[in-house]
PDB file of C-alpha atoms in Angstrom:
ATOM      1  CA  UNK A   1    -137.745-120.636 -53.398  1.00 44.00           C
ATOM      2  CA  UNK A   2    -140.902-121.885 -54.805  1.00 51.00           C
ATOM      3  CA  UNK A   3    -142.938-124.093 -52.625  1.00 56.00           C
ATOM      4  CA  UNK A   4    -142.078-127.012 -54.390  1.00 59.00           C
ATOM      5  CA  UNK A   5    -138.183-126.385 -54.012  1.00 65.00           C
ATOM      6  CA  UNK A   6    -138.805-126.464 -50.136  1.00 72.00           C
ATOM      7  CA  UNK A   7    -140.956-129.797 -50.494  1.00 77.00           C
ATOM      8  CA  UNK A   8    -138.257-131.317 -52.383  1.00 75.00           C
ATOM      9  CA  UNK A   9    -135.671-130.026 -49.461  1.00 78.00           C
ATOM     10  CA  UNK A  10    -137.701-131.470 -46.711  1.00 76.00           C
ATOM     11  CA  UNK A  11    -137.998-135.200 -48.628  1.00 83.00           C
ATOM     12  CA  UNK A  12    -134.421-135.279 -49.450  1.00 84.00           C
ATOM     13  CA  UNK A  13    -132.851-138.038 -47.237  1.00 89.00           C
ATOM     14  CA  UNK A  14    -130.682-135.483 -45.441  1.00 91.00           C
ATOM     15  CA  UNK A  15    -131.531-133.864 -41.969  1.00 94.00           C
ATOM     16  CA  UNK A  16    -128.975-131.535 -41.739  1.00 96.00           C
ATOM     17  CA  UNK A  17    -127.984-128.978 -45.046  1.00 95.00           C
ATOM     18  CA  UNK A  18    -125.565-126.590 -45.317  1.00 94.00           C
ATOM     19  CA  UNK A  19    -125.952-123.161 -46.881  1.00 93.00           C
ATOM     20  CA  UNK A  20    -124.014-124.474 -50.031  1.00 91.00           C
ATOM     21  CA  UNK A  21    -126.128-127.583 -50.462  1.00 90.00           C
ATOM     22  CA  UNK A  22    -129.349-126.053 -50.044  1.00 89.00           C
ATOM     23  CA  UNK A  23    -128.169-123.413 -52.535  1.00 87.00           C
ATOM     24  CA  UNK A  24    -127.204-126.565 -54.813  1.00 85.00           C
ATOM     25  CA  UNK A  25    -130.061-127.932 -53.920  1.00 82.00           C
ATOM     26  CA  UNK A  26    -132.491-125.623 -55.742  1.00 79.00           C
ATOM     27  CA  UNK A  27    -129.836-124.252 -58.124  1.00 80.00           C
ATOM     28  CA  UNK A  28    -129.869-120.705 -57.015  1.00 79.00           C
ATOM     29  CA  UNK A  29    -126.734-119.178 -57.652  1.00 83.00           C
ATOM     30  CA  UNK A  30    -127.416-115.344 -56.054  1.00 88.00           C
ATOM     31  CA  UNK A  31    -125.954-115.695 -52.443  1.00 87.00           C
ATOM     32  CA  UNK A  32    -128.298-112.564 -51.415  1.00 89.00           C
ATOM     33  CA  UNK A  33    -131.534-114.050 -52.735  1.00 86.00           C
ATOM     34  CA  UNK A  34    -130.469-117.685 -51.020  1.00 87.00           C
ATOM     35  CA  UNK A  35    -129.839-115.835 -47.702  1.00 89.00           C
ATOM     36  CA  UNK A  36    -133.492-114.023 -48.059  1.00 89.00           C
ATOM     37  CA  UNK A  37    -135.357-117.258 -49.136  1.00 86.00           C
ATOM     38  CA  UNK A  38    -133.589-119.341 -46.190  1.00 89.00           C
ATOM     39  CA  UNK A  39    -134.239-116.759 -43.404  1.00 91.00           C
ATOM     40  CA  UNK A  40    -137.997-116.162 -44.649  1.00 89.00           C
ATOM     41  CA  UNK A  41    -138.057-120.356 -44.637  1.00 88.00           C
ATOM     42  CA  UNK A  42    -136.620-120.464 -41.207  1.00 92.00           C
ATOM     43  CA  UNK A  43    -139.080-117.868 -39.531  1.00 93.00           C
ATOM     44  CA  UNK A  44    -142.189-119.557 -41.687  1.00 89.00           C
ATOM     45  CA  UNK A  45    -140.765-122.544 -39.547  1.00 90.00           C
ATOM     46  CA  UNK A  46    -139.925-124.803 -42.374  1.00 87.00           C
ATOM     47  CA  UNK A  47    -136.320-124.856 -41.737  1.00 92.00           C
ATOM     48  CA  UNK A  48    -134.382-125.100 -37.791  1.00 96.00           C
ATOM     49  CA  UNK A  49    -131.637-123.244 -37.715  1.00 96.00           C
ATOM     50  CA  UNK A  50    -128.748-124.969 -35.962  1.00 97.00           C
ATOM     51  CA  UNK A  51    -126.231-122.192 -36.019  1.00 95.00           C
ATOM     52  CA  UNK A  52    -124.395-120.083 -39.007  1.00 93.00           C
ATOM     53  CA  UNK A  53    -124.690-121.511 -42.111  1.00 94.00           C
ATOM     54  CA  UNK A  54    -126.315-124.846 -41.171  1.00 97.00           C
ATOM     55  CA  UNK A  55    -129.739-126.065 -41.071  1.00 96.00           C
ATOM     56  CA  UNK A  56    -131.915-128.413 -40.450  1.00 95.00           C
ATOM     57  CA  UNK A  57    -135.818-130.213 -41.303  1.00 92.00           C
ATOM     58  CA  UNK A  58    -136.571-129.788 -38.008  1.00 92.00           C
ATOM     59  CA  UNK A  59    -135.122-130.115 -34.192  1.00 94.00           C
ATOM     60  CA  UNK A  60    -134.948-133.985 -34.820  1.00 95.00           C
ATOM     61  CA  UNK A  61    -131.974-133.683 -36.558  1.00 96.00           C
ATOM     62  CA  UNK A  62    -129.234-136.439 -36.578  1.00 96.00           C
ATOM     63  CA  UNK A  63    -126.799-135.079 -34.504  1.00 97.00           C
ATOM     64  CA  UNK A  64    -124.116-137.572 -36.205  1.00 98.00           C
ATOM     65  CA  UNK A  65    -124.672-135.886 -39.079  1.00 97.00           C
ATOM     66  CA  UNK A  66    -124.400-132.350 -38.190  1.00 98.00           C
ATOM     67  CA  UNK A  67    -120.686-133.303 -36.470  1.00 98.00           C
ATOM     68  CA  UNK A  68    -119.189-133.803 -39.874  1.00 97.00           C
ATOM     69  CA  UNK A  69    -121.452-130.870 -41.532  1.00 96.00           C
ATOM     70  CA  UNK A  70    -119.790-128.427 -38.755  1.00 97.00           C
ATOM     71  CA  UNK A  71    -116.677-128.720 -40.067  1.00 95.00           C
ATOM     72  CA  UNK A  72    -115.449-130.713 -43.543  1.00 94.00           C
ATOM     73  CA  UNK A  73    -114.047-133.459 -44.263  1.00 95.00           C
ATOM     74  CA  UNK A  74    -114.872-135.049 -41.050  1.00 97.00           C
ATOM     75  CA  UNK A  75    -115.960-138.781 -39.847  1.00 98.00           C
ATOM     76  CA  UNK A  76    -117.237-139.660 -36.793  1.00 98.00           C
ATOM     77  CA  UNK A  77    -114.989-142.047 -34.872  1.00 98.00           C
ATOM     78  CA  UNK A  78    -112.894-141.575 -31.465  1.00 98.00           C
ATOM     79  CA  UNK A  79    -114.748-141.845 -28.572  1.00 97.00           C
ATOM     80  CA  UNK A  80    -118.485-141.996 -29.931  1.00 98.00           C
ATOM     81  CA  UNK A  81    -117.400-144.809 -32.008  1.00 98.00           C
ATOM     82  CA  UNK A  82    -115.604-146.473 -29.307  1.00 98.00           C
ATOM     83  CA  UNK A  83    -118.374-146.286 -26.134  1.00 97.00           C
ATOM     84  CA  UNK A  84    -120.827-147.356 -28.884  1.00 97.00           C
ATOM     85  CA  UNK A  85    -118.940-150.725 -29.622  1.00 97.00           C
ATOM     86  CA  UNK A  86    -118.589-151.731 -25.784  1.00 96.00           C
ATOM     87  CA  UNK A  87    -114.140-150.819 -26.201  1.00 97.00           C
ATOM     88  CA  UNK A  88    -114.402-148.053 -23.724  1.00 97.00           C
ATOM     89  CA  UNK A  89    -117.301-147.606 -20.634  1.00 96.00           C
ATOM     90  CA  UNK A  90    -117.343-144.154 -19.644  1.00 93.00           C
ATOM     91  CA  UNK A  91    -120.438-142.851 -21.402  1.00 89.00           C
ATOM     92  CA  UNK A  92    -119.013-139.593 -23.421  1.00 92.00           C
ATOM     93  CA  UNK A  93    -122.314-137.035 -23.874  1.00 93.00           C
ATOM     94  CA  UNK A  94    -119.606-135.201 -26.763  1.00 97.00           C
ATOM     95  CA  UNK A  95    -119.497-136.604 -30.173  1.00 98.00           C
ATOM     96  CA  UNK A  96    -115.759-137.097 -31.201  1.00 98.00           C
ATOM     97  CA  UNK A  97    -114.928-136.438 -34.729  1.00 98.00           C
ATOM     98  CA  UNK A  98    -112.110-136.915 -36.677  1.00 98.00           C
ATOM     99  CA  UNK A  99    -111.071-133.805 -38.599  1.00 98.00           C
ATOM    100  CA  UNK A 100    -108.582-131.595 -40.702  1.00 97.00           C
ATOM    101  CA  UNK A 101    -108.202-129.370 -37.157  1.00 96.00           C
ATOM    102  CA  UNK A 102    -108.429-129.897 -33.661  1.00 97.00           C
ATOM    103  CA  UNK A 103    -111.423-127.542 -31.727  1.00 96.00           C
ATOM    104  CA  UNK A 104    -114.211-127.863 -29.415  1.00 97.00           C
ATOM    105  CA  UNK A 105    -117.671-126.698 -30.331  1.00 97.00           C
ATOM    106  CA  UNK A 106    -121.022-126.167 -28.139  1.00 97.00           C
ATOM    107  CA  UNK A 107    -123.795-126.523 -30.980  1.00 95.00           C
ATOM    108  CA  UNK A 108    -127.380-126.392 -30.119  1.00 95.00           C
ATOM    109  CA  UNK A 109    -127.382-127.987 -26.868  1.00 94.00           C
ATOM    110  CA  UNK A 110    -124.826-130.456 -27.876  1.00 96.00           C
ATOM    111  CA  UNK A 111    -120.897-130.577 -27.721  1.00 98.00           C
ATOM    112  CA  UNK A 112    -118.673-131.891 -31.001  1.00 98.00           C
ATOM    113  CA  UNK A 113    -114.678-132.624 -30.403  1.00 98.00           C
ATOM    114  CA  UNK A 114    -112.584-132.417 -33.284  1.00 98.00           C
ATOM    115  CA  UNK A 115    -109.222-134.041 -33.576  1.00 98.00           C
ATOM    116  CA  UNK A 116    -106.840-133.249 -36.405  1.00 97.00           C
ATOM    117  CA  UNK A 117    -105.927-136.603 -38.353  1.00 97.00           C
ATOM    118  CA  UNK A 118    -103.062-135.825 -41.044  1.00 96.00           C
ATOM    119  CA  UNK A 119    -104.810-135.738 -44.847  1.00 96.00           C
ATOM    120  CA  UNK A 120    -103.570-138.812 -46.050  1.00 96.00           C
ATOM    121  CA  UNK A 121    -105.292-140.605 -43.262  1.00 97.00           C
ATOM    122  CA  UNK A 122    -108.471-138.136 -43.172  1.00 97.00           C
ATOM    123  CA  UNK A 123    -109.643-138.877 -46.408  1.00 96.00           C
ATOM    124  CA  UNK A 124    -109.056-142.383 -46.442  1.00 97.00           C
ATOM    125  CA  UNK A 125    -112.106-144.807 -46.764  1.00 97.00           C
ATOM    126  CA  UNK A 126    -110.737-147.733 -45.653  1.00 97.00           C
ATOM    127  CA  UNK A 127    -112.184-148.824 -42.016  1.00 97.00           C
ATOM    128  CA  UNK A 128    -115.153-146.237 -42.657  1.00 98.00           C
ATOM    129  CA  UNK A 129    -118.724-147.173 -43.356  1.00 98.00           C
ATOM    130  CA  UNK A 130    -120.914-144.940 -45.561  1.00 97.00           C
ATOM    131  CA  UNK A 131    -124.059-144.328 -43.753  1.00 95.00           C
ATOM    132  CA  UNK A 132    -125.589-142.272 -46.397  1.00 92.00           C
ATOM    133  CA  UNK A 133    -125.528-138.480 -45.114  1.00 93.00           C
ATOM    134  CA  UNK A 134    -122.285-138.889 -43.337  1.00 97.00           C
ATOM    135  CA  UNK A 135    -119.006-141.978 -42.244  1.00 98.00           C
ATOM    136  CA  UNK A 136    -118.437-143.402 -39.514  1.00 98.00           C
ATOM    137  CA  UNK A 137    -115.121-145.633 -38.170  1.00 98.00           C
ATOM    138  CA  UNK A 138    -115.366-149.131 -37.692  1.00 98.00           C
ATOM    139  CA  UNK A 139    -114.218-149.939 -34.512  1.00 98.00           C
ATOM    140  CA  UNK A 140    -111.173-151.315 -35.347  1.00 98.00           C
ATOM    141  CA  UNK A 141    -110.316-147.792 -37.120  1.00 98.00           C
ATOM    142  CA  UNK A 142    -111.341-145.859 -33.943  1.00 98.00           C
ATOM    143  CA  UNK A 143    -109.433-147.572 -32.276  1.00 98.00           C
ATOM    144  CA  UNK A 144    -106.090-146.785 -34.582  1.00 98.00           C
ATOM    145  CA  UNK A 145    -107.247-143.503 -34.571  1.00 98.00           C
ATOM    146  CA  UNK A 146    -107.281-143.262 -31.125  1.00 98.00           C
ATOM    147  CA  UNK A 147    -104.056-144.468 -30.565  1.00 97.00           C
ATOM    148  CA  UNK A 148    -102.757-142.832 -33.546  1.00 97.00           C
ATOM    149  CA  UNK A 149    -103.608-139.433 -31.353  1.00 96.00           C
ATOM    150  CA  UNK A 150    -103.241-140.447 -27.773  1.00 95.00           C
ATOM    151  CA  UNK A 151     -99.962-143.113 -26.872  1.00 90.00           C
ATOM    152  CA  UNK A 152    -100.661-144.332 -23.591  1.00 90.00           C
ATOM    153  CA  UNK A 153    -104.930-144.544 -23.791  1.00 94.00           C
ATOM    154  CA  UNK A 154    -106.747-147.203 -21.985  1.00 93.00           C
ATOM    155  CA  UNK A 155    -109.005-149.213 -23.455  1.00 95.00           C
ATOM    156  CA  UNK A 156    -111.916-151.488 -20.686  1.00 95.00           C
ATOM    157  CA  UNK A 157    -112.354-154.003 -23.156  1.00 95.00           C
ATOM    158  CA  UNK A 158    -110.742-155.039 -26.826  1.00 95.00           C
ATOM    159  CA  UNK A 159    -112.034-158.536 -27.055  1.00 94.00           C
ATOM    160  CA  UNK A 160    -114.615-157.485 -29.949  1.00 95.00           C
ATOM    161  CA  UNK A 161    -111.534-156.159 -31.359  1.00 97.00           C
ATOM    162  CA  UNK A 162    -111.151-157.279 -35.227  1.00 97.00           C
ATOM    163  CA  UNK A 163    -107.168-157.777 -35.103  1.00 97.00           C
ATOM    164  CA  UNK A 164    -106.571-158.459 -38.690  1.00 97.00           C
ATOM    165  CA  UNK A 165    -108.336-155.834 -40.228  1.00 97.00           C
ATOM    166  CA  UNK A 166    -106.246-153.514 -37.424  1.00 97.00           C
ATOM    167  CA  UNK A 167    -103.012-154.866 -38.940  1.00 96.00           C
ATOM    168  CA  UNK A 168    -104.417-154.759 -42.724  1.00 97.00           C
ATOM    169  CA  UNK A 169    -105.440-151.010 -41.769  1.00 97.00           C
ATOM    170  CA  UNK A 170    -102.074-150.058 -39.986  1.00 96.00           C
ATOM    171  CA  UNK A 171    -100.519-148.893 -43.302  1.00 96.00           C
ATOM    172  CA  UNK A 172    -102.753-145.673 -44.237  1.00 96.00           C
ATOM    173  CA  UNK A 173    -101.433-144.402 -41.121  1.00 96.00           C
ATOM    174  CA  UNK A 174     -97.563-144.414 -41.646  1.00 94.00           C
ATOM    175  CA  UNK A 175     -96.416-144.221 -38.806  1.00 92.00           C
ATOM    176  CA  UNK A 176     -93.740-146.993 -37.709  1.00 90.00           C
ATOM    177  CA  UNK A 177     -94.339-146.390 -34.184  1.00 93.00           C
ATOM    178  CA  UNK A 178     -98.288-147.278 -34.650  1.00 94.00           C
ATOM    179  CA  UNK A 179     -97.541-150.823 -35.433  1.00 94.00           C
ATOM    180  CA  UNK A 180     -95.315-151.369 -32.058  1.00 94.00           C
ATOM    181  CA  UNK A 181     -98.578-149.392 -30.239  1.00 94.00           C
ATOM    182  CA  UNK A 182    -100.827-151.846 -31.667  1.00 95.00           C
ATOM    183  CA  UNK A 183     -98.541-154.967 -31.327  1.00 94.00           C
ATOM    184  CA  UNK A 184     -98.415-153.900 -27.551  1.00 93.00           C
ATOM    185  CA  UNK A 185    -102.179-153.462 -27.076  1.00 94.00           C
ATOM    186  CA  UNK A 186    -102.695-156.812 -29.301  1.00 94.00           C
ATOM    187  CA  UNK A 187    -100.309-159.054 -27.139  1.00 91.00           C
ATOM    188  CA  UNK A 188    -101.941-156.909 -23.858  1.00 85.00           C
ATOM    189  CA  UNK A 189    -105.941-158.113 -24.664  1.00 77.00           C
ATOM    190  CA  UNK A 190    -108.079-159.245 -22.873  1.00 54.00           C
TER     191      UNK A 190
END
């Protein structure tokens, strides 16, 4: 990796790159010679190593970002989504992500939930916003996804709660008992 490959790494928007994208990155296509370049970058300091396979510019990472590197496709929603909008008050240090599996992983200080979300409804756009290196769920899809995965969750406050874009979103999920869910937390507000 020439030292103007690595300069062009370190100004690419990204914070976090897998081994694949940094390999796509500077078009090397000899896994052996990728793994020497990337472990001689890393020890010259010019790459943070998060854990196997994933890397970042430096320990200022966004930590949003490396959730849905970890595992793929992901979005962030759940939980982080939900605290962040004022819909829930307990103050989660975990960032919840929806995925293609459900697992728990301790990452480099920090802890990332995955919850499995069928295909059809994983990669789905609608109710996500495209924040450039990674989506995230609007609140009104964290909150279907939330009750798509847990029945009986409570929810402090849903008065910021966009109702028609919940019932325009309700479909990708087909699911007939969603809509009763979400016509009993909509006549239930607050």
């Amino acid at each position: 990796m020439r030292q103007s490959a690595i300069s062009a790494l370190l100004r690419a928007k990204n914070t976090v790159f897998t081994f694949k994208e940094i390999a796509l990155m500077l078009g090397e296509t000899q896994t052996g010679n990728m793994r020497a370049k990337i472990s001689y970058y890393v020890r010259q300091k010019a790459l943070y190593p998060i854990r196997r396979g994933i890397y970042a510019k430096d320990a200022n990472y966004d930590r949003l970002e490396l959730a849905t590197k970890i595992v793929t496709p992901a979005y962030i929603s759940f939980e982080t989504v939900l605290a962040k909008e004022g819909i829930v008050f307990q103050n989660y240090q975990a960032i919840f992500t929806a995925s293609y599996l459900s697992r728990e992983v301790s990452c480099d200080g920090g802890m990332y939930v995955f919850k499995r979300l069928k295909d059809s409804i994983l990669t789905n756009a609608d109710g996500l916003e495209n924040r450039g290196n990674y989506f995230i769920a609007m609140k009104e899809r964290a909150f279907l996804d939330t009750i798509y995965i847990n029945t009986e969750y409570y929810f402090d406050n849903l008065s910021s709660i966009d109702w028609d874009r919940c019932f325009k979103l309700i479909p990708l999920y087909e699911n007939k008992n969603m809509m009763r869910r979400l016509d009993k937390h909509y006549k239930n507000r607050k």
